[in-house]
Structure formats: C-alpha cells, structure tokens
C-alpha cells in the first residue's frame, strides 16, 4: 500500500524528519503538538517516511456521529441509521476522526492521500478493538475533492460556507 516508504506510529522519542505540506497549521501540529497530544491521549499520529524526510502524516481521534448534528429524524434515518441492522436507530454511532492529514509538497497527486484513506478504512474494519462504524473528517474546503473521490459525504449543509466541512464515510459499506 505504501510501497518504498516506512510507516511508523509516532512515539515520544521519534525523531521527526523534515516536512512541509504547504499548510503551516498542519505542518505545525506535527512538530509542535503531536507528541503532547500522544502523551495526553488525545490523538495518535502515524508517519510515512523515507530516509530523508516525512512523506505524509495523519492522526486519529475517537469520535461519534450523533443525532444532534442533524437534528432531523427523517434525515438521520435516511443518511445514517438506515444502513444498520438494528430496527430501532441509535441516537449516535461510534466513529474515528482523521484529525490532521498532510502529504509532502513534493509527493502530492501521487495517490498517497488516497492510500492513507484506504489504510484507515482497513484499519478500523479488520480486527478492530472497539466498535467503529464511521470515519469522520473536518475537511478543508480545498481538500474536499480528495474525500469525495474516496466515498465520503457531507453530514449536513449547515457548514457549507465554513472553513471546514464535516464529512463521513460509512464503514458498514465494507463487508
Ligand atoms: C489534501 C492532500 C492531503 C491530498 O493528498 P494527495 O496525496 O495529493 O491526494 P491524492 O493524490 O490521493 O489525490 C486523490 C484525488 O483527490 C483530489 N485532489 C487531491 N488534491 C487536490 C487538489 N489540490 N485540488 C483538487 N483536487 C485534489 C483529486 O481528485 C485527486 O485525484 P487525481 O490526482 O487523480 O486528480 C494534500 O494535498 C495536502 O497535504 N494538502 C495540504 C493539507 C490539507 O489540506 N490537508 C487536508 C486536511 S482535511
């Protein structure tokens, strides 16, 4: 899946190799906040690297999709709850959020972002340690096409003019 690169899970003693994805907020998180976040158990970061540099990184945070985010019984059933076997819809479903995702500027449009999404789908379906029905992401407007191309949908229209849009992928579609 990540041919030619090494995949590691960030540890407190990891030496982070140079990285820029062109977005200072995303670059900054890797160098300034990822280890603190690991220590505080608020996110776990994965890094793809070669001998010289960080090729890409992303992180995961526990999340949920909840009825209150739609606030409409019919839409909740149509978009979310109808996919499940249980007759009575739950008021929320467990999810994992991709908190940050960045690909090095020299390696964009080579399918790495897509490979990371495929890896994430497999990671939370195969031998999953906890119940997890959705992947969520607060997608920057400029990255929406990546997620749309990989099967993610908008949860609501309320954030259509926002800096980010909440998008979700239903892991139930992977059997
Ligand atoms: C967004 C980002 C992660 C995409 O990574 P990537 O490895 O280039 O993505 P892929 O090569 O898998 O792209 C898959 C598809 O997504 C779409 N896409 C990706 N980047 C795009 C861009 N800048 N503009 C328009 N479409 C884009 C295209 O449809 C692309 O398919 P194509 O290359 O066959 O046309 C990367 O550009 C990045 O790090 N951006 C800066 C940080 C950021 O915005 N992160 C997202 C936070 S939510």
mmCIF file with all atom_site columns, C-alpha atoms and ligand atoms in Angstrom:
data_model
loop_
_atom_site.group_PDB
_atom_site.id
_atom_site.type_symbol
_atom_site.label_atom_id
_atom_site.label_alt_id
_atom_site.label_comp_id
_atom_site.label_asym_id
_atom_site.label_entity_id
_atom_site.label_seq_id
_atom_site.pdbx_PDB_ins_code
_atom_site.Cartn_x
_atom_site.Cartn_y
_atom_site.Cartn_z
_atom_site.occupancy
_atom_site.B_iso_or_equiv
_atom_site.pdbx_formal_charge
_atom_site.auth_seq_id
_atom_site.auth_comp_id
_atom_site.auth_asym_id
_atom_site.auth_atom_id
_atom_site.pdbx_PDB_model_num
ATOM   1   C CA  . UNK A 1 1   ? 0.000   0.000  0.000  1.00 0.00 ? 1   UNK A CA  1
ATOM   2   C CA  . UNK A 1 2   ? 2.819   2.430  0.909  1.00 0.00 ? 2   UNK A CA  1
ATOM   3   C CA  . UNK A 1 3   ? 5.485   0.929  -1.316 1.00 0.00 ? 3   UNK A CA  1
ATOM   4   C CA  . UNK A 1 4   ? 9.008   2.252  -0.819 1.00 0.00 ? 4   UNK A CA  1
ATOM   5   C CA  . UNK A 1 5   ? 8.164   4.129  2.379  1.00 0.00 ? 5   UNK A CA  1
ATOM   6   C CA  . UNK A 1 6   ? 8.320   3.213  6.055  1.00 0.00 ? 6   UNK A CA  1
ATOM   7   C CA  . UNK A 1 7   ? 5.145   3.514  8.144  1.00 0.00 ? 7   UNK A CA  1
ATOM   8   C CA  . UNK A 1 8   ? 5.651   4.270  11.837 1.00 0.00 ? 8   UNK A CA  1
ATOM   9   C CA  . UNK A 1 9   ? 3.428   5.201  14.740 1.00 0.00 ? 9   UNK A CA  1
ATOM   10  C CA  . UNK A 1 10  ? 4.731   8.351  16.422 1.00 0.00 ? 10  UNK A CA  1
ATOM   11  C CA  . UNK A 1 11  ? 6.356   7.702  19.810 1.00 0.00 ? 11  UNK A CA  1
ATOM   12  C CA  . UNK A 1 12  ? 7.635   10.236 22.329 1.00 0.00 ? 12  UNK A CA  1
ATOM   13  C CA  . UNK A 1 13  ? 11.228  9.561  21.251 1.00 0.00 ? 13  UNK A CA  1
ATOM   14  C CA  . UNK A 1 14  ? 10.584  9.601  17.476 1.00 0.00 ? 14  UNK A CA  1
ATOM   15  C CA  . UNK A 1 15  ? 12.927  11.894 15.578 1.00 0.00 ? 15  UNK A CA  1
ATOM   16  C CA  . UNK A 1 16  ? 10.562  13.670 13.209 1.00 0.00 ? 16  UNK A CA  1
ATOM   17  C CA  . UNK A 1 17  ? 12.096  14.192 9.771  1.00 0.00 ? 17  UNK A CA  1
ATOM   18  C CA  . UNK A 1 18  ? 11.638  17.446 7.795  1.00 0.00 ? 18  UNK A CA  1
ATOM   19  C CA  . UNK A 1 19  ? 8.141   18.032 6.426  1.00 0.00 ? 19  UNK A CA  1
ATOM   20  C CA  . UNK A 1 20  ? 6.039   20.601 4.649  1.00 0.00 ? 20  UNK A CA  1
ATOM   21  C CA  . UNK A 1 21  ? 2.653   20.074 3.042  1.00 0.00 ? 21  UNK A CA  1
ATOM   22  C CA  . UNK A 1 22  ? 2.151   23.765 2.236  1.00 0.00 ? 22  UNK A CA  1
ATOM   23  C CA  . UNK A 1 23  ? -0.241  24.368 5.125  1.00 0.00 ? 23  UNK A CA  1
ATOM   24  C CA  . UNK A 1 24  ? 1.503   25.893 8.158  1.00 0.00 ? 24  UNK A CA  1
ATOM   25  C CA  . UNK A 1 25  ? -1.208  24.767 10.597 1.00 0.00 ? 25  UNK A CA  1
ATOM   26  C CA  . UNK A 1 26  ? -0.816  21.127 9.557  1.00 0.00 ? 26  UNK A CA  1
ATOM   27  C CA  . UNK A 1 27  ? 2.998   21.330 9.448  1.00 0.00 ? 27  UNK A CA  1
ATOM   28  C CA  . UNK A 1 28  ? 2.998   23.000 12.873 1.00 0.00 ? 28  UNK A CA  1
ATOM   29  C CA  . UNK A 1 29  ? 0.913   20.296 14.527 1.00 0.00 ? 29  UNK A CA  1
ATOM   30  C CA  . UNK A 1 30  ? 3.425   17.593 13.598 1.00 0.00 ? 30  UNK A CA  1
ATOM   31  C CA  . UNK A 1 31  ? 6.400   19.402 15.100 1.00 0.00 ? 31  UNK A CA  1
ATOM   32  C CA  . UNK A 1 32  ? 4.774   21.300 17.979 1.00 0.00 ? 32  UNK A CA  1
ATOM   33  C CA  . UNK A 1 33  ? 1.727   19.330 19.161 1.00 0.00 ? 33  UNK A CA  1
ATOM   34  C CA  . UNK A 1 34  ? 1.709   15.691 18.011 1.00 0.00 ? 34  UNK A CA  1
ATOM   35  C CA  . UNK A 1 35  ? 3.828   14.380 20.896 1.00 0.00 ? 35  UNK A CA  1
ATOM   36  C CA  . UNK A 1 36  ? 1.916   16.362 23.530 1.00 0.00 ? 36  UNK A CA  1
ATOM   37  C CA  . UNK A 1 37  ? -1.292  15.034 22.052 1.00 0.00 ? 37  UNK A CA  1
ATOM   38  C CA  . UNK A 1 38  ? 0.050   11.478 22.243 1.00 0.00 ? 38  UNK A CA  1
ATOM   39  C CA  . UNK A 1 39  ? 1.101   11.985 25.864 1.00 0.00 ? 39  UNK A CA  1
ATOM   40  C CA  . UNK A 1 40  ? -2.341  13.380 26.734 1.00 0.00 ? 40  UNK A CA  1
ATOM   41  C CA  . UNK A 1 41  ? -4.015  10.501 24.829 1.00 0.00 ? 41  UNK A CA  1
ATOM   42  C CA  . UNK A 1 42  ? -5.971  12.984 22.699 1.00 0.00 ? 42  UNK A CA  1
ATOM   43  C CA  . UNK A 1 43  ? -4.681  11.670 19.364 1.00 0.00 ? 43  UNK A CA  1
ATOM   44  C CA  . UNK A 1 44  ? -2.371  9.067  17.822 1.00 0.00 ? 44  UNK A CA  1
ATOM   45  C CA  . UNK A 1 45  ? -0.172  10.060 14.874 1.00 0.00 ? 45  UNK A CA  1
ATOM   46  C CA  . UNK A 1 46  ? 1.088   7.901  12.014 1.00 0.00 ? 46  UNK A CA  1
ATOM   47  C CA  . UNK A 1 47  ? 4.038   8.890  9.843  1.00 0.00 ? 47  UNK A CA  1
ATOM   48  C CA  . UNK A 1 48  ? 5.109   7.754  6.403  1.00 0.00 ? 48  UNK A CA  1
ATOM   49  C CA  . UNK A 1 49  ? 8.793   8.464  5.800  1.00 0.00 ? 49  UNK A CA  1
ATOM   50  C CA  . UNK A 1 50  ? 11.838  7.736  3.682  1.00 0.00 ? 50  UNK A CA  1
ATOM   51  C CA  . UNK A 1 51  ? 15.490  8.085  4.692  1.00 0.00 ? 51  UNK A CA  1
ATOM   52  C CA  . UNK A 1 52  ? 15.466  11.885 4.449  1.00 0.00 ? 52  UNK A CA  1
ATOM   53  C CA  . UNK A 1 53  ? 12.003  13.248 5.033  1.00 0.00 ? 53  UNK A CA  1
ATOM   54  C CA  . UNK A 1 54  ? 8.481   12.802 6.273  1.00 0.00 ? 54  UNK A CA  1
ATOM   55  C CA  . UNK A 1 55  ? 6.376   11.913 3.225  1.00 0.00 ? 55  UNK A CA  1
ATOM   56  C CA  . UNK A 1 56  ? 2.977   12.221 4.946  1.00 0.00 ? 56  UNK A CA  1
ATOM   57  C CA  . UNK A 1 57  ? 1.408   12.137 8.371  1.00 0.00 ? 57  UNK A CA  1
ATOM   58  C CA  . UNK A 1 58  ? -2.085  11.826 9.811  1.00 0.00 ? 58  UNK A CA  1
ATOM   59  C CA  . UNK A 1 59  ? -3.712  11.245 13.167 1.00 0.00 ? 59  UNK A CA  1
ATOM   60  C CA  . UNK A 1 60  ? -6.769  9.600  14.722 1.00 0.00 ? 60  UNK A CA  1
ATOM   61  C CA  . UNK A 1 61  ? -9.157  10.737 17.441 1.00 0.00 ? 61  UNK A CA  1
ATOM   62  C CA  . UNK A 1 62  ? -12.174 8.881  18.838 1.00 0.00 ? 62  UNK A CA  1
ATOM   63  C CA  . UNK A 1 63  ? -15.386 10.493 17.630 1.00 0.00 ? 63  UNK A CA  1
ATOM   64  C CA  . UNK A 1 64  ? -19.104 9.863  17.144 1.00 0.00 ? 64  UNK A CA  1
ATOM   65  C CA  . UNK A 1 65  ? -21.811 10.903 14.718 1.00 0.00 ? 65  UNK A CA  1
ATOM   66  C CA  . UNK A 1 66  ? -24.777 11.963 16.716 1.00 0.00 ? 66  UNK A CA  1
ATOM   67  C CA  . UNK A 1 67  ? -28.418 12.750 16.074 1.00 0.00 ? 67  UNK A CA  1
ATOM   68  C CA  . UNK A 1 68  ? -27.948 16.288 17.395 1.00 0.00 ? 68  UNK A CA  1
ATOM   69  C CA  . UNK A 1 69  ? -25.587 17.048 14.483 1.00 0.00 ? 69  UNK A CA  1
ATOM   70  C CA  . UNK A 1 70  ? -28.529 16.598 12.076 1.00 0.00 ? 70  UNK A CA  1
ATOM   71  C CA  . UNK A 1 71  ? -31.464 17.329 14.355 1.00 0.00 ? 71  UNK A CA  1
ATOM   72  C CA  . UNK A 1 72  ? -33.907 15.851 11.877 1.00 0.00 ? 72  UNK A CA  1
ATOM   73  C CA  . UNK A 1 73  ? -35.412 12.392 12.422 1.00 0.00 ? 73  UNK A CA  1
ATOM   74  C CA  . UNK A 1 74  ? -36.005 11.675 8.741  1.00 0.00 ? 74  UNK A CA  1
ATOM   75  C CA  . UNK A 1 75  ? -32.547 12.749 7.560  1.00 0.00 ? 75  UNK A CA  1
ATOM   76  C CA  . UNK A 1 76  ? -30.922 10.899 10.462 1.00 0.00 ? 76  UNK A CA  1
ATOM   77  C CA  . UNK A 1 77  ? -32.649 7.719  9.385  1.00 0.00 ? 77  UNK A CA  1
ATOM   78  C CA  . UNK A 1 78  ? -32.039 8.159  5.635  1.00 0.00 ? 78  UNK A CA  1
ATOM   79  C CA  . UNK A 1 79  ? -28.404 9.207  5.773  1.00 0.00 ? 79  UNK A CA  1
ATOM   80  C CA  . UNK A 1 80  ? -27.113 7.335  8.790  1.00 0.00 ? 80  UNK A CA  1
ATOM   81  C CA  . UNK A 1 81  ? -29.297 4.885  10.680 1.00 0.00 ? 81  UNK A CA  1
ATOM   82  C CA  . UNK A 1 82  ? -30.871 3.012  7.729  1.00 0.00 ? 82  UNK A CA  1
ATOM   83  C CA  . UNK A 1 83  ? -27.530 1.338  6.983  1.00 0.00 ? 83  UNK A CA  1
ATOM   84  C CA  . UNK A 1 84  ? -27.657 -0.658 10.208 1.00 0.00 ? 84  UNK A CA  1
ATOM   85  C CA  . UNK A 1 85  ? -29.275 -3.985 11.035 1.00 0.00 ? 85  UNK A CA  1
ATOM   86  C CA  . UNK A 1 86  ? -30.922 -2.887 14.275 1.00 0.00 ? 86  UNK A CA  1
ATOM   87  C CA  . UNK A 1 87  ? -34.583 -1.867 13.796 1.00 0.00 ? 87  UNK A CA  1
ATOM   88  C CA  . UNK A 1 88  ? -34.536 0.960  16.308 1.00 0.00 ? 88  UNK A CA  1
ATOM   89  C CA  . UNK A 1 89  ? -31.973 3.573  15.265 1.00 0.00 ? 89  UNK A CA  1
ATOM   90  C CA  . UNK A 1 90  ? -29.350 4.586  17.793 1.00 0.00 ? 90  UNK A CA  1
ATOM   91  C CA  . UNK A 1 91  ? -29.021 8.279  18.679 1.00 0.00 ? 91  UNK A CA  1
ATOM   92  C CA  . UNK A 1 92  ? -25.307 8.161  17.940 1.00 0.00 ? 92  UNK A CA  1
ATOM   93  C CA  . UNK A 1 93  ? -22.813 5.849  16.240 1.00 0.00 ? 93  UNK A CA  1
ATOM   94  C CA  . UNK A 1 94  ? -19.116 5.429  17.086 1.00 0.00 ? 94  UNK A CA  1
ATOM   95  C CA  . UNK A 1 95  ? -16.560 6.885  14.686 1.00 0.00 ? 95  UNK A CA  1
ATOM   96  C CA  . UNK A 1 96  ? -12.885 7.650  14.280 1.00 0.00 ? 96  UNK A CA  1
ATOM   97  C CA  . UNK A 1 97  ? -11.859 11.130 13.195 1.00 0.00 ? 97  UNK A CA  1
ATOM   98  C CA  . UNK A 1 98  ? -8.916  11.850 10.934 1.00 0.00 ? 98  UNK A CA  1
ATOM   99  C CA  . UNK A 1 99  ? -7.768  14.912 12.853 1.00 0.00 ? 99  UNK A CA  1
ATOM   100 C CA  . UNK A 1 100 ? -4.941  16.023 10.589 1.00 0.00 ? 100 UNK A CA  1
ATOM   101 C CA  . UNK A 1 101 ? -3.666  14.782 7.236  1.00 0.00 ? 101 UNK A CA  1
ATOM   102 C CA  . UNK A 1 102 ? -0.816  16.196 5.188  1.00 0.00 ? 102 UNK A CA  1
ATOM   103 C CA  . UNK A 1 103 ? 1.227   14.982 2.211  1.00 0.00 ? 103 UNK A CA  1
ATOM   104 C CA  . UNK A 1 104 ? 4.662   16.490 1.467  1.00 0.00 ? 104 UNK A CA  1
ATOM   105 C CA  . UNK A 1 105 ? 4.507   19.089 -1.331 1.00 0.00 ? 105 UNK A CA  1
ATOM   106 C CA  . UNK A 1 106 ? 6.931   17.019 -3.465 1.00 0.00 ? 106 UNK A CA  1
ATOM   107 C CA  . UNK A 1 107 ? 4.628   13.980 -3.302 1.00 0.00 ? 107 UNK A CA  1
ATOM   108 C CA  . UNK A 1 108 ? 1.151   15.394 -3.901 1.00 0.00 ? 108 UNK A CA  1
ATOM   109 C CA  . UNK A 1 109 ? -1.172  13.941 -6.533 1.00 0.00 ? 109 UNK A CA  1
ATOM   110 C CA  . UNK A 1 110 ? 0.636   10.589 -6.422 1.00 0.00 ? 110 UNK A CA  1
ATOM   111 C CA  . UNK A 1 111 ? -2.213  8.768  -4.693 1.00 0.00 ? 111 UNK A CA  1
ATOM   112 C CA  . UNK A 1 112 ? -0.708  8.920  -1.173 1.00 0.00 ? 112 UNK A CA  1
ATOM   113 C CA  . UNK A 1 113 ? -3.726  10.710 0.377  1.00 0.00 ? 113 UNK A CA  1
ATOM   114 C CA  . UNK A 1 114 ? -5.986  8.063  -1.162 1.00 0.00 ? 114 UNK A CA  1
ATOM   115 C CA  . UNK A 1 115 ? -3.725  5.247  0.115  1.00 0.00 ? 115 UNK A CA  1
ATOM   116 C CA  . UNK A 1 116 ? -3.934  6.732  3.636  1.00 0.00 ? 116 UNK A CA  1
ATOM   117 C CA  . UNK A 1 117 ? -7.744  6.737  3.437  1.00 0.00 ? 117 UNK A CA  1
ATOM   118 C CA  . UNK A 1 118 ? -7.713  3.106  2.200  1.00 0.00 ? 118 UNK A CA  1
ATOM   119 C CA  . UNK A 1 119 ? -5.361  2.162  5.041  1.00 0.00 ? 119 UNK A CA  1
ATOM   120 C CA  . UNK A 1 120 ? -7.688  3.865  7.547  1.00 0.00 ? 120 UNK A CA  1
ATOM   121 C CA  . UNK A 1 121 ? -10.750 2.042  6.182  1.00 0.00 ? 121 UNK A CA  1
ATOM   122 C CA  . UNK A 1 122 ? -8.970  -1.324 6.549  1.00 0.00 ? 122 UNK A CA  1
ATOM   123 C CA  . UNK A 1 123 ? -7.543  -0.477 9.984  1.00 0.00 ? 123 UNK A CA  1
ATOM   124 C CA  . UNK A 1 124 ? -10.953 0.159  11.514 1.00 0.00 ? 124 UNK A CA  1
ATOM   125 C CA  . UNK A 1 125 ? -12.711 -2.783 9.872  1.00 0.00 ? 125 UNK A CA  1
ATOM   126 C CA  . UNK A 1 126 ? -10.204 -5.653 10.285 1.00 0.00 ? 126 UNK A CA  1
ATOM   127 C CA  . UNK A 1 127 ? -9.674  -6.901 13.852 1.00 0.00 ? 127 UNK A CA  1
ATOM   128 C CA  . UNK A 1 128 ? -10.944 -3.629 15.246 1.00 0.00 ? 128 UNK A CA  1
ATOM   129 C CA  . UNK A 1 129 ? -10.503 -3.340 19.016 1.00 0.00 ? 129 UNK A CA  1
ATOM   130 C CA  . UNK A 1 130 ? -13.610 -1.217 19.533 1.00 0.00 ? 130 UNK A CA  1
ATOM   131 C CA  . UNK A 1 131 ? -16.887 -0.641 17.744 1.00 0.00 ? 131 UNK A CA  1
ATOM   132 C CA  . UNK A 1 132 ? -16.348 1.908  14.981 1.00 0.00 ? 132 UNK A CA  1
ATOM   133 C CA  . UNK A 1 133 ? -18.928 2.496  12.263 1.00 0.00 ? 133 UNK A CA  1
ATOM   134 C CA  . UNK A 1 134 ? -17.743 5.700  10.565 1.00 0.00 ? 134 UNK A CA  1
ATOM   135 C CA  . UNK A 1 135 ? -14.665 7.681  9.616  1.00 0.00 ? 135 UNK A CA  1
ATOM   136 C CA  . UNK A 1 136 ? -15.156 11.425 10.029 1.00 0.00 ? 136 UNK A CA  1
ATOM   137 C CA  . UNK A 1 137 ? -13.084 14.403 8.970  1.00 0.00 ? 137 UNK A CA  1
ATOM   138 C CA  . UNK A 1 138 ? -13.346 18.183 9.183  1.00 0.00 ? 138 UNK A CA  1
ATOM   139 C CA  . UNK A 1 139 ? -12.263 18.695 5.585  1.00 0.00 ? 139 UNK A CA  1
ATOM   140 C CA  . UNK A 1 140 ? -10.637 21.946 4.478  1.00 0.00 ? 140 UNK A CA  1
ATOM   141 C CA  . UNK A 1 141 ? -12.587 23.345 1.507  1.00 0.00 ? 141 UNK A CA  1
ATOM   142 C CA  . UNK A 1 142 ? -9.521  22.796 -0.721 1.00 0.00 ? 142 UNK A CA  1
ATOM   143 C CA  . UNK A 1 143 ? -9.281  19.098 0.203  1.00 0.00 ? 143 UNK A CA  1
ATOM   144 C CA  . UNK A 1 144 ? -12.974 18.201 -0.202 1.00 0.00 ? 144 UNK A CA  1
ATOM   145 C CA  . UNK A 1 145 ? -12.398 16.610 -3.630 1.00 0.00 ? 145 UNK A CA  1
ATOM   146 C CA  . UNK A 1 146 ? -9.973  14.078 -2.100 1.00 0.00 ? 146 UNK A CA  1
ATOM   147 C CA  . UNK A 1 147 ? -12.640 12.892 0.315  1.00 0.00 ? 147 UNK A CA  1
ATOM   148 C CA  . UNK A 1 148 ? -15.487 12.968 -2.202 1.00 0.00 ? 148 UNK A CA  1
ATOM   149 C CA  . UNK A 1 149 ? -13.407 10.876 -4.588 1.00 0.00 ? 149 UNK A CA  1
ATOM   150 C CA  . UNK A 1 150 ? -12.922 8.358  -1.783 1.00 0.00 ? 150 UNK A CA  1
ATOM   151 C CA  . UNK A 1 151 ? -16.587 7.894  -0.889 1.00 0.00 ? 151 UNK A CA  1
ATOM   152 C CA  . UNK A 1 152 ? -17.036 10.497 1.882  1.00 0.00 ? 152 UNK A CA  1
ATOM   153 C CA  . UNK A 1 153 ? -20.276 12.533 2.120  1.00 0.00 ? 153 UNK A CA  1
ATOM   154 C CA  . UNK A 1 154 ? -21.290 15.768 3.816  1.00 0.00 ? 154 UNK A CA  1
ATOM   155 C CA  . UNK A 1 155 ? -23.222 15.242 7.034  1.00 0.00 ? 155 UNK A CA  1
ATOM   156 C CA  . UNK A 1 156 ? -25.190 18.475 6.797  1.00 0.00 ? 156 UNK A CA  1
ATOM   157 C CA  . UNK A 1 157 ? -25.424 21.686 4.795  1.00 0.00 ? 157 UNK A CA  1
ATOM   158 C CA  . UNK A 1 158 ? -25.127 23.918 7.850  1.00 0.00 ? 158 UNK A CA  1
ATOM   159 C CA  . UNK A 1 159 ? -21.329 24.217 7.456  1.00 0.00 ? 159 UNK A CA  1
ATOM   160 C CA  . UNK A 1 160 ? -21.318 24.689 3.653  1.00 0.00 ? 160 UNK A CA  1
ATOM   161 C CA  . UNK A 1 161 ? -19.752 28.152 3.943  1.00 0.00 ? 161 UNK A CA  1
ATOM   162 C CA  . UNK A 1 162 ? -17.378 27.255 6.771  1.00 0.00 ? 162 UNK A CA  1
ATOM   163 C CA  . UNK A 1 163 ? -13.583 26.930 6.711  1.00 0.00 ? 163 UNK A CA  1
ATOM   164 C CA  . UNK A 1 164 ? -14.033 23.169 7.085  1.00 0.00 ? 164 UNK A CA  1
ATOM   165 C CA  . UNK A 1 165 ? -16.889 20.774 6.309  1.00 0.00 ? 165 UNK A CA  1
ATOM   166 C CA  . UNK A 1 166 ? -17.745 17.725 8.362  1.00 0.00 ? 166 UNK A CA  1
ATOM   167 C CA  . UNK A 1 167 ? -17.621 14.677 6.098  1.00 0.00 ? 167 UNK A CA  1
ATOM   168 C CA  . UNK A 1 168 ? -18.161 10.999 6.906  1.00 0.00 ? 168 UNK A CA  1
ATOM   169 C CA  . UNK A 1 169 ? -17.526 7.566  5.414  1.00 0.00 ? 169 UNK A CA  1
ATOM   170 C CA  . UNK A 1 170 ? -19.708 4.615  6.385  1.00 0.00 ? 170 UNK A CA  1
ATOM   171 C CA  . UNK A 1 171 ? -17.555 1.593  7.232  1.00 0.00 ? 171 UNK A CA  1
ATOM   172 C CA  . UNK A 1 172 ? -20.716 -0.541 7.038  1.00 0.00 ? 172 UNK A CA  1
ATOM   173 C CA  . UNK A 1 173 ? -20.280 -0.411 3.265  1.00 0.00 ? 173 UNK A CA  1
ATOM   174 C CA  . UNK A 1 174 ? -17.167 -2.612 3.647  1.00 0.00 ? 174 UNK A CA  1
ATOM   175 C CA  . UNK A 1 175 ? -18.287 -6.179 4.290  1.00 0.00 ? 175 UNK A CA  1
HETATM 176 C C1  . LIG B 2 .   ? -5.207  17.226 0.551  1.00 0.00 ? 1   LIG B C1  1
HETATM 177 C C2  . LIG B 2 .   ? -3.989  16.304 0.454  1.00 0.00 ? 1   LIG B C2  1
HETATM 178 C C3  . LIG B 2 .   ? -3.858  15.506 1.757  1.00 0.00 ? 1   LIG B C3  1
HETATM 179 C C4  . LIG B 2 .   ? -4.192  15.351 -0.744 1.00 0.00 ? 1   LIG B C4  1
HETATM 180 O O1  . LIG B 2 .   ? -3.150  14.377 -0.773 1.00 0.00 ? 1   LIG B O1  1
HETATM 181 P P1  . LIG B 2 .   ? -2.672  13.697 -2.150 1.00 0.00 ? 1   LIG B P1  1
HETATM 182 O O2  . LIG B 2 .   ? -1.705  12.618 -1.803 1.00 0.00 ? 1   LIG B O2  1
HETATM 183 O O3  . LIG B 2 .   ? -2.195  14.753 -3.083 1.00 0.00 ? 1   LIG B O3  1
HETATM 184 O O4  . LIG B 2 .   ? -4.026  13.082 -2.694 1.00 0.00 ? 1   LIG B O4  1
HETATM 185 P P2  . LIG B 2 .   ? -4.214  12.015 -3.891 1.00 0.00 ? 1   LIG B P2  1
HETATM 186 O O5  . LIG B 2 .   ? -3.002  12.032 -4.780 1.00 0.00 ? 1   LIG B O5  1
HETATM 187 O O6  . LIG B 2 .   ? -4.606  10.715 -3.309 1.00 0.00 ? 1   LIG B O6  1
HETATM 188 O O7  . LIG B 2 .   ? -5.439  12.677 -4.666 1.00 0.00 ? 1   LIG B O7  1
HETATM 189 C C5  . LIG B 2 .   ? -6.594  11.957 -4.945 1.00 0.00 ? 1   LIG B C5  1
HETATM 190 C C6  . LIG B 2 .   ? -7.625  12.840 -5.604 1.00 0.00 ? 1   LIG B C6  1
HETATM 191 O O8  . LIG B 2 .   ? -8.024  13.880 -4.730 1.00 0.00 ? 1   LIG B O8  1
HETATM 192 C C7  . LIG B 2 .   ? -8.261  15.078 -5.483 1.00 0.00 ? 1   LIG B C7  1
HETATM 193 N N1  . LIG B 2 .   ? -7.299  16.108 -5.101 1.00 0.00 ? 1   LIG B N1  1
HETATM 194 C C8  . LIG B 2 .   ? -6.225  15.970 -4.284 1.00 0.00 ? 1   LIG B C8  1
HETATM 195 N N2  . LIG B 2 .   ? -5.588  17.160 -4.131 1.00 0.00 ? 1   LIG B N2  1
HETATM 196 C C9  . LIG B 2 .   ? -6.295  18.077 -4.853 1.00 0.00 ? 1   LIG B C9  1
HETATM 197 C C10 . LIG B 2 .   ? -6.143  19.479 -5.093 1.00 0.00 ? 1   LIG B C10 1
HETATM 198 N N3  . LIG B 2 .   ? -5.150  20.199 -4.545 1.00 0.00 ? 1   LIG B N3  1
HETATM 199 N N4  . LIG B 2 .   ? -7.041  20.082 -5.881 1.00 0.00 ? 1   LIG B N4  1
HETATM 200 C C11 . LIG B 2 .   ? -8.053  19.387 -6.440 1.00 0.00 ? 1   LIG B C11 1
HETATM 201 N N5  . LIG B 2 .   ? -8.250  18.042 -6.272 1.00 0.00 ? 1   LIG B N5  1
HETATM 202 C C12 . LIG B 2 .   ? -7.380  17.414 -5.478 1.00 0.00 ? 1   LIG B C12 1
HETATM 203 C C13 . LIG B 2 .   ? -8.067  14.721 -6.936 1.00 0.00 ? 1   LIG B C13 1
HETATM 204 O O9  . LIG B 2 .   ? -9.319  14.293 -7.425 1.00 0.00 ? 1   LIG B O9  1
HETATM 205 C C14 . LIG B 2 .   ? -7.106  13.557 -6.846 1.00 0.00 ? 1   LIG B C14 1
HETATM 206 O O10 . LIG B 2 .   ? -7.183  12.681 -7.914 1.00 0.00 ? 1   LIG B O10 1
HETATM 207 P P3  . LIG B 2 .   ? -6.295  12.942 -9.255 1.00 0.00 ? 1   LIG B P3  1
HETATM 208 O O11 . LIG B 2 .   ? -4.899  13.287 -8.811 1.00 0.00 ? 1   LIG B O11 1
HETATM 209 O O12 . LIG B 2 .   ? -6.390  11.616 -9.977 1.00 0.00 ? 1   LIG B O12 1
HETATM 210 O O13 . LIG B 2 .   ? -6.987  14.065 -9.968 1.00 0.00 ? 1   LIG B O13 1
HETATM 211 C C15 . LIG B 2 .   ? -2.666  17.121 0.195  1.00 0.00 ? 1   LIG B C15 1
HETATM 212 O O14 . LIG B 2 .   ? -2.868  17.930 -0.942 1.00 0.00 ? 1   LIG B O14 1
HETATM 213 C C16 . LIG B 2 .   ? -2.250  18.019 1.365  1.00 0.00 ? 1   LIG B C16 1
HETATM 214 O O15 . LIG B 2 .   ? -1.445  17.624 2.198  1.00 0.00 ? 1   LIG B O15 1
HETATM 215 N N6  . LIG B 2 .   ? -2.777  19.270 1.393  1.00 0.00 ? 1   LIG B N6  1
HETATM 216 C C17 . LIG B 2 .   ? -2.424  20.263 2.415  1.00 0.00 ? 1   LIG B C17 1
HETATM 217 C C18 . LIG B 2 .   ? -3.038  19.911 3.746  1.00 0.00 ? 1   LIG B C18 1
HETATM 218 C C19 . LIG B 2 .   ? -4.540  19.626 3.682  1.00 0.00 ? 1   LIG B C19 1
HETATM 219 O O16 . LIG B 2 .   ? -5.311  20.366 3.086  1.00 0.00 ? 1   LIG B O16 1
HETATM 220 N N7  . LIG B 2 .   ? -4.942  18.533 4.342  1.00 0.00 ? 1   LIG B N7  1
HETATM 221 C C20 . LIG B 2 .   ? -6.337  18.102 4.425  1.00 0.00 ? 1   LIG B C20 1
HETATM 222 C C21 . LIG B 2 .   ? -6.831  18.416 5.787  1.00 0.00 ? 1   LIG B C21 1
HETATM 223 S S1  . LIG B 2 .   ? -8.538  17.951 5.927  1.00 0.00 ? 1   LIG B S1  1
#
